[in-house]
Amino acid sequence: MKMSQLSAILEKRVEGDLLFDSFSRGRYATDASFYQMMPLGILSPKSEDDIRAAIDIAAEQGVPILARGGGTSQCGQTVNEALVLDNTQYFNDILELDVDGQRCVVRPGIVLDELNRALKPHGLWFPVDVSTASRATIGGMTGNNSCGGKSLRYGMMRDNVLSIDAFLADGSHHHFGPVDPGSSSAHAGLTEDLLRLGAREAGEIDARFPKVMRRVGGYNIDALVPKDTPNNLAHLLVGSEGTLAYSTAIELKLWPLISQKVLGVCHFPTFHQAMDAAQHLVTLNPQGVELVDATMIALARDIPLFRQTIEDFVTGKPDALLLVEFAEDDPALHAQKLKQLEEMMGDLGFSWSGSGKNWGGVTPVMDAGMQTRIANLRSSGLNIMMSMKAEGKPVSFVEDCAVELPDLAEYTAGLTEIFERHGTRGTWYAHASVGCLHVRPVLNLKLDQDVKTMRSIAEECFDLVAKYKGSHSGEHGDGLVRSEFNEKMFGTRMVSSFREVKKLFDPKGLFNPGKIVDAPKMDDRSLFRYGPDYAVPEIRTDLDWSAWPGSGGGFQGAVEMCNNNGACRKLKGGVMCPSYRVTRKEQDLTRGRANTLRLALSGQLGPDALTSDQMAETMKLCVSCKGCKRECPTGVDMARMKIEVLAARARKNGISLHDKLVAFLPRYAPWAARLPFLANLRNKVPGLAKATEKLTGFTATRDLPTWSARPFRNEEAAQASEPQAVLFADCFNRYFEPENLRATLKVLSAANVPVQVASAPQGERPLCCGRTFLSAGLVDEARAEARRLVDALLPLAEKGLPIIGLEPSCLLTLRDEIPGLLPDKDTELLAGQARMLEEYIADQEDNPEFTLSLKSPAPKVLLHGHCHQKAMGVMSSIEKTLSRLPDTEIELVETSCCGMAGSFGYGVETHEISRKMAEADLAPAVRKADEATLIVADGTSCRHQVADTTNRSPIHVARLLEMALHK
């Protein structure tokens, strides 16, 4: 059936959002596996009625249905040539919460972290704590029988799902839970058939199902065998990967929240010794035992987000770590547990004073903040491994096999031998406590030879797992990767039973076909993200991408770093991805944009896709916050990629008047500053903003920044003949808020720091970083500005002078964009000398000549960090500097982008989204602050956003410090 026909039929019968264009379909064609299957279309249902209508239409038209949550499946479960129903945008609420009964009922699209945030005030949580908790949905976790790092104590998803309400493929809706033998339910016939199958196959199930705790392959038909307690049919749906029914409500078992825990980080000189020790450490009854290997430690050291964490908890050069976590009801027992752990490590022959194979020991971690940092690193283990920039990447296909703990060391040694025999190596991490280790051999699946190697490794690995009577899937399920091997794992008769179950539920095979039963070959390259015909032609790029391989000087490789892990889908914490947090649309997400770029570069979206209107729409809500630069575990820098898209589009189409007014501000600012009354007329004359709205593209709902009547002049500084620091006066502070630059001079003067203001050659306009030009894609103009700035600052930087700036987006351009525009040793040197004011002051902590006497400017300061400060790791320096203020409480607002983002918040088409970004966290936090609290933000746009949305007047840190000076 034609997609246009399907779309037209659906549009008449559903209220949810429909997406049938090629760009949208492409964004749903991949998950976190290496597969790609183009869907027929996407529906974001708003109700059960939408789902019922979609299933009915699919049945009428013979169209497959695929339920999808976060789209982070490792094995290809959530890709198919089907109508995709995305539950995350609307179908994501809590239907019922029974605190006393410790249970709840939720829609399948709710994200685990969101659920636990709602449960926390009630002292409860849902403990299947998968590493993707920030984006994994309960529906997806149920479909996959997810496990998490604490399954040793709390069990798997199956152990914590009480019942499921679901649609069958015939459109009927049923409740699946414990079976009452006397009931006459609507699906009684189905129940009887299933229980007969369970009774018939009980012997085969007992003989063939692995006895390990972590078994996620096939269907859970062991839930159908006769037993003393009632059979629970919901447990058959758990792990069925959306192939049997479509869940609409899931009843969960909840647990009391344990607020305190302790962590023992066990260091081992060899990987084998760590694996052998796991069986002993679990006898101490920990909550979990997680592995971190030497490769992951090395890779994490190269990622800014994790570098300091590694330095803080890793001692020496271990080949492997085991993170042993205890969470007792009585926190007083934690010290005893750590002592027992240290004694056991000693009994196993490890001590800090030992050498060779006897070196090792336990680093206790009591601090909750440090535990969280380590947990975040561990949960990002997969993506840290995927941060390799070469063509070869760690590939998921044998990664979560599970064996009994006594066999773990021998099994891992055997698997390492298989990898070495095929000329590759594996990277290891994950759940040592339950014998389930994630391992990914490094392969390049663009090469036919490496695909053949993958096939050989898979076959040999699964034979090895069978030797130890383990499970070929201990966590990530079957999907396209492992379904083919279910017969090897379970035998012909068991797979025949799986097919029988599938036929009982879904006779026409419309629910996610090709998974668990009747699957294609796992190495069918026509289903790969990088298929046999995948190619990216050479393209022009304007920035330096030489750290990556591929076309466009490495631009291709940088785009392909996105492995669809979905970390950008988190809704709280960190910065990325602010537009997604507002819209909940895949399009407005780092992952969605990266996938669109990859498809466009490789010609899969048609000619000229890179410069198309659809690509512009894809990038429109990217605010270039750079949150992904720091927080994406694989280092996808969408802000930099957006510059390339804007540049290509500007070359083809030119730019609008709106973009010209923003981009060329540094060029016309000296003239506008001479006539501030005229420049500010738009804000003062009633109706003028509305009259010019269509022409300029600036929304009439906001005043534009006010031009100062007394802009900053370089001559205001004493211009020391032997300066100790250089002040870079950016355009925004120079022409709009010069009081910040003047405050900076007073603060540095009070600290006895001679300052020189960076100046352009005589007769030239003031220096500029070029950022406004980059925001419009005018890279040549930006490069010219960068060249002027570098020429002026380089002689000073070569003398070792710090370059101090106030506006984060401008000063930090010296550390980020300018090295990409002018890649050479000069810009590297300059980048190393660029400092925010607070960074410079923090650096003087051990400098006895730097004296800055301060008093309390206010009882409390509410601090908002600019996105670029967060992305470049500057926030700790700000907090360190502000800790100099006596008797002053400093509270950092936990927020994503403020939403103003330069000119973004002033755009006719984007100002509403901008306000919604502010209302997520920042604006409510400011409104809660009392009048005595000072609101502080370094970013010019941040201060304007706060002022516009809260009627409070935030100040720059420089003015805060000026207020604190002793007069």
Short mmCIF file of N, CA, C and O in Angstrom, two decimals, residues 327-383:
data_model
loop_
_atom_site.label_atom_id
_atom_site.label_comp_id
_atom_site.label_asym_id
_atom_site.label_seq_id
_atom_site.Cartn_x
_atom_site.Cartn_y
_atom_site.Cartn_z
N ALA A 327 23.78 -1.53 50.00
CA ALA A 327 22.69 -0.63 50.38
C ALA A 327 21.85 -1.36 51.42
O ALA A 327 20.87 -2.04 51.11
N GLU A 328 22.26 -1.22 52.65
CA GLU A 328 21.58 -1.92 53.75
C GLU A 328 20.46 -1.06 54.32
O GLU A 328 20.50 0.17 54.26
N ASP A 329 19.43 -1.72 54.87
CA ASP A 329 18.35 -1.00 55.52
C ASP A 329 18.88 -0.15 56.68
O ASP A 329 18.39 0.94 56.94
N ASP A 330 19.90 -0.69 57.38
CA ASP A 330 20.54 0.03 58.47
C ASP A 330 21.89 0.55 57.98
O ASP A 330 22.84 -0.21 57.82
N PRO A 331 22.00 1.86 57.70
CA PRO A 331 23.25 2.41 57.18
C PRO A 331 24.45 2.17 58.09
O PRO A 331 25.59 2.22 57.63
N ALA A 332 24.19 1.89 59.37
CA ALA A 332 25.29 1.64 60.29
C ALA A 332 26.08 0.39 59.90
O ALA A 332 27.23 0.21 60.32
N LEU A 333 25.47 -0.48 59.09
CA LEU A 333 26.15 -1.71 58.67
C LEU A 333 27.12 -1.49 57.52
O LEU A 333 27.90 -2.39 57.17
N HIS A 334 27.10 -0.29 56.92
CA HIS A 334 27.92 -0.06 55.74
C HIS A 334 29.41 -0.15 56.03
O HIS A 334 30.17 -0.71 55.23
N ALA A 335 29.82 0.40 57.15
CA ALA A 335 31.25 0.33 57.50
C ALA A 335 31.68 -1.12 57.67
O ALA A 335 32.79 -1.51 57.26
N GLN A 336 30.80 -1.91 58.26
CA GLN A 336 31.10 -3.34 58.45
C GLN A 336 31.21 -4.05 57.10
O GLN A 336 32.10 -4.88 56.90
N LYS A 337 30.33 -3.71 56.17
CA LYS A 337 30.37 -4.33 54.85
C LYS A 337 31.68 -3.98 54.11
O LYS A 337 32.28 -4.83 53.46
N LEU A 338 32.09 -2.73 54.22
CA LEU A 338 33.35 -2.34 53.58
C LEU A 338 34.54 -3.07 54.20
O LEU A 338 35.46 -3.48 53.49
N LYS A 339 34.50 -3.24 55.51
CA LYS A 339 35.58 -3.96 56.18
C LYS A 339 35.62 -5.41 55.71
O LYS A 339 36.70 -5.97 55.45
N GLN A 340 34.44 -6.03 55.59
CA GLN A 340 34.39 -7.41 55.10
C GLN A 340 34.93 -7.51 53.67
O GLN A 340 35.61 -8.47 53.31
N LEU A 341 34.61 -6.49 52.86
CA LEU A 341 35.10 -6.48 51.49
C LEU A 341 36.63 -6.39 51.45
O LEU A 341 37.29 -7.11 50.69
N GLU A 342 37.18 -5.51 52.28
CA GLU A 342 38.64 -5.37 52.33
C GLU A 342 39.29 -6.66 52.81
O GLU A 342 40.33 -7.08 52.29
N GLU A 343 38.66 -7.30 53.80
CA GLU A 343 39.21 -8.57 54.31
C GLU A 343 39.16 -9.65 53.24
O GLU A 343 40.11 -10.44 53.09
N MET A 344 38.06 -9.69 52.47
CA MET A 344 37.96 -10.70 51.43
C MET A 344 39.00 -10.46 50.33
O MET A 344 39.62 -11.43 49.84
N MET A 345 39.20 -9.20 49.94
CA MET A 345 40.23 -8.91 48.96
C MET A 345 41.60 -9.34 49.48
O MET A 345 42.42 -9.88 48.72
N GLY A 346 41.83 -9.15 50.78
CA GLY A 346 43.09 -9.61 51.37
C GLY A 346 43.19 -11.12 51.34
O GLY A 346 44.25 -11.68 51.02
N ASP A 347 42.08 -11.80 51.64
CA ASP A 347 42.08 -13.27 51.61
C ASP A 347 42.33 -13.80 50.20
O ASP A 347 42.89 -14.89 50.02
N LEU A 348 41.92 -13.03 49.20
CA LEU A 348 42.14 -13.43 47.80
C LEU A 348 43.56 -13.11 47.34
O LEU A 348 43.92 -13.42 46.20
N GLY A 349 44.33 -12.47 48.23
CA GLY A 349 45.75 -12.24 47.92
C GLY A 349 46.10 -10.87 47.42
O GLY A 349 47.21 -10.68 46.90
N PHE A 350 45.20 -9.89 47.58
CA PHE A 350 45.48 -8.55 47.05
C PHE A 350 45.75 -7.57 48.18
O PHE A 350 45.05 -7.56 49.20
N SER A 351 46.74 -6.72 47.99
CA SER A 351 47.02 -5.65 48.94
C SER A 351 47.70 -4.50 48.19
O SER A 351 48.37 -4.70 47.17
N TRP A 352 47.52 -3.29 48.74
CA TRP A 352 48.12 -2.12 48.09
C TRP A 352 49.65 -2.19 48.13
O TRP A 352 50.31 -1.61 47.27
N SER A 353 50.17 -2.88 49.12
CA SER A 353 51.63 -3.00 49.22
C SER A 353 52.18 -4.15 48.38
O SER A 353 53.39 -4.31 48.27
N GLY A 354 51.28 -4.95 47.81
CA GLY A 354 51.72 -6.08 47.00
C GLY A 354 52.23 -5.62 45.65
O GLY A 354 52.12 -4.46 45.27
N SER A 355 52.79 -6.56 44.91
CA SER A 355 53.30 -6.25 43.58
C SER A 355 52.85 -7.32 42.60
O SER A 355 52.44 -8.42 43.00
N GLY A 356 52.95 -7.00 41.31
CA GLY A 356 52.57 -7.97 40.28
C GLY A 356 51.13 -8.40 40.44
O GLY A 356 50.21 -7.58 40.58
N LYS A 357 50.91 -9.71 40.48
CA LYS A 357 49.55 -10.24 40.57
C LYS A 357 48.97 -10.15 41.98
O LYS A 357 47.82 -10.54 42.20
N ASN A 358 49.73 -9.64 42.92
CA ASN A 358 49.22 -9.46 44.28
C ASN A 358 48.90 -8.01 44.60
O ASN A 358 48.48 -7.69 45.72
N TRP A 359 49.12 -7.12 43.61
CA TRP A 359 48.78 -5.72 43.85
C TRP A 359 47.28 -5.52 43.69
O TRP A 359 46.64 -6.11 42.82
N GLY A 360 46.72 -4.66 44.54
CA GLY A 360 45.30 -4.35 44.44
C GLY A 360 44.71 -4.02 45.79
O GLY A 360 45.39 -4.04 46.81
N GLY A 361 43.44 -3.68 45.80
CA GLY A 361 42.80 -3.34 47.06
C GLY A 361 41.48 -2.65 46.83
O GLY A 361 40.95 -2.62 45.72
N VAL A 362 40.95 -2.08 47.91
CA VAL A 362 39.63 -1.46 47.88
C VAL A 362 39.75 0.03 48.17
O VAL A 362 40.38 0.43 49.15
N THR A 363 39.13 0.84 47.31
CA THR A 363 38.97 2.28 47.58
C THR A 363 37.53 2.50 48.03
O THR A 363 36.61 2.32 47.23
N PRO A 364 37.32 2.84 49.30
CA PRO A 364 35.95 3.07 49.77
C PRO A 364 35.43 4.41 49.28
O PRO A 364 36.17 5.40 49.25
N VAL A 365 34.17 4.45 48.87
CA VAL A 365 33.54 5.69 48.43
C VAL A 365 32.27 5.88 49.24
O VAL A 365 31.25 5.22 49.01
N MET A 366 32.34 6.81 50.20
CA MET A 366 31.20 7.05 51.08
C MET A 366 30.35 8.23 50.59
O MET A 366 29.15 8.29 50.84
N ASP A 367 31.00 9.19 49.92
CA ASP A 367 30.32 10.42 49.50
C ASP A 367 29.28 10.13 48.43
O ASP A 367 29.58 9.53 47.38
N ALA A 368 28.05 10.60 48.66
CA ALA A 368 26.96 10.32 47.73
C ALA A 368 27.19 10.98 46.37
O ALA A 368 26.87 10.40 45.32
N GLY A 369 27.76 12.19 46.38
CA GLY A 369 28.02 12.86 45.13
C GLY A 369 29.03 12.11 44.28
O GLY A 369 28.86 11.97 43.06
N MET A 370 30.07 11.60 44.92
CA MET A 370 31.07 10.83 44.19
C MET A 370 30.48 9.52 43.69
O MET A 370 30.79 9.07 42.58
N GLN A 371 29.64 8.90 44.48
CA GLN A 371 28.98 7.67 44.05
C GLN A 371 28.15 7.92 42.79
O GLN A 371 28.14 7.11 41.86
N THR A 372 27.47 9.07 42.75
CA THR A 372 26.66 9.41 41.58
C THR A 372 27.53 9.61 40.36
O THR A 372 27.19 9.15 39.26
N ARG A 373 28.66 10.28 40.53
CA ARG A 373 29.56 10.50 39.41
C ARG A 373 30.09 9.18 38.87
O ARG A 373 30.17 8.97 37.65
N ILE A 374 30.43 8.26 39.76
CA ILE A 374 30.92 6.94 39.33
C ILE A 374 29.80 6.17 38.64
O ILE A 374 30.02 5.50 37.62
N ALA A 375 28.59 6.25 39.20
CA ALA A 375 27.45 5.55 38.60
C ALA A 375 27.16 6.09 37.20
O ALA A 375 26.86 5.33 36.27
N ASN A 376 27.27 7.41 37.03
CA ASN A 376 27.04 8.00 35.71
C ASN A 376 28.09 7.52 34.72
O ASN A 376 27.80 7.24 33.55
N LEU A 377 29.33 7.42 35.18
CA LEU A 377 30.39 6.92 34.30
C LEU A 377 30.12 5.47 33.92
O LEU A 377 30.21 5.08 32.76
N ARG A 378 29.78 4.66 34.91
CA ARG A 378 29.54 3.24 34.64
C ARG A 378 28.36 3.04 33.72
O ARG A 378 28.40 2.24 32.78
N SER A 379 27.29 3.80 33.95
CA SER A 379 26.10 3.63 33.11
C SER A 379 26.35 4.12 31.69
O SER A 379 25.62 3.74 30.77
N SER A 380 27.37 4.94 31.51
CA SER A 380 27.74 5.40 30.17
C SER A 380 28.80 4.51 29.55
O SER A 380 29.36 4.87 28.50
N GLY A 381 29.07 3.36 30.15
CA GLY A 381 30.15 2.51 29.70
C GLY A 381 30.08 2.15 28.23
O GLY A 381 31.07 2.25 27.50
N LEU A 382 28.91 1.76 27.79
CA LEU A 382 28.74 1.39 26.38
C LEU A 382 29.12 2.54 25.47
O LEU A 382 29.86 2.39 24.50
N ASN A 383 28.62 3.73 25.80
CA ASN A 383 28.84 4.86 24.93
C ASN A 383 30.25 5.40 25.03
O ASN A 383 30.78 5.97 24.07
#
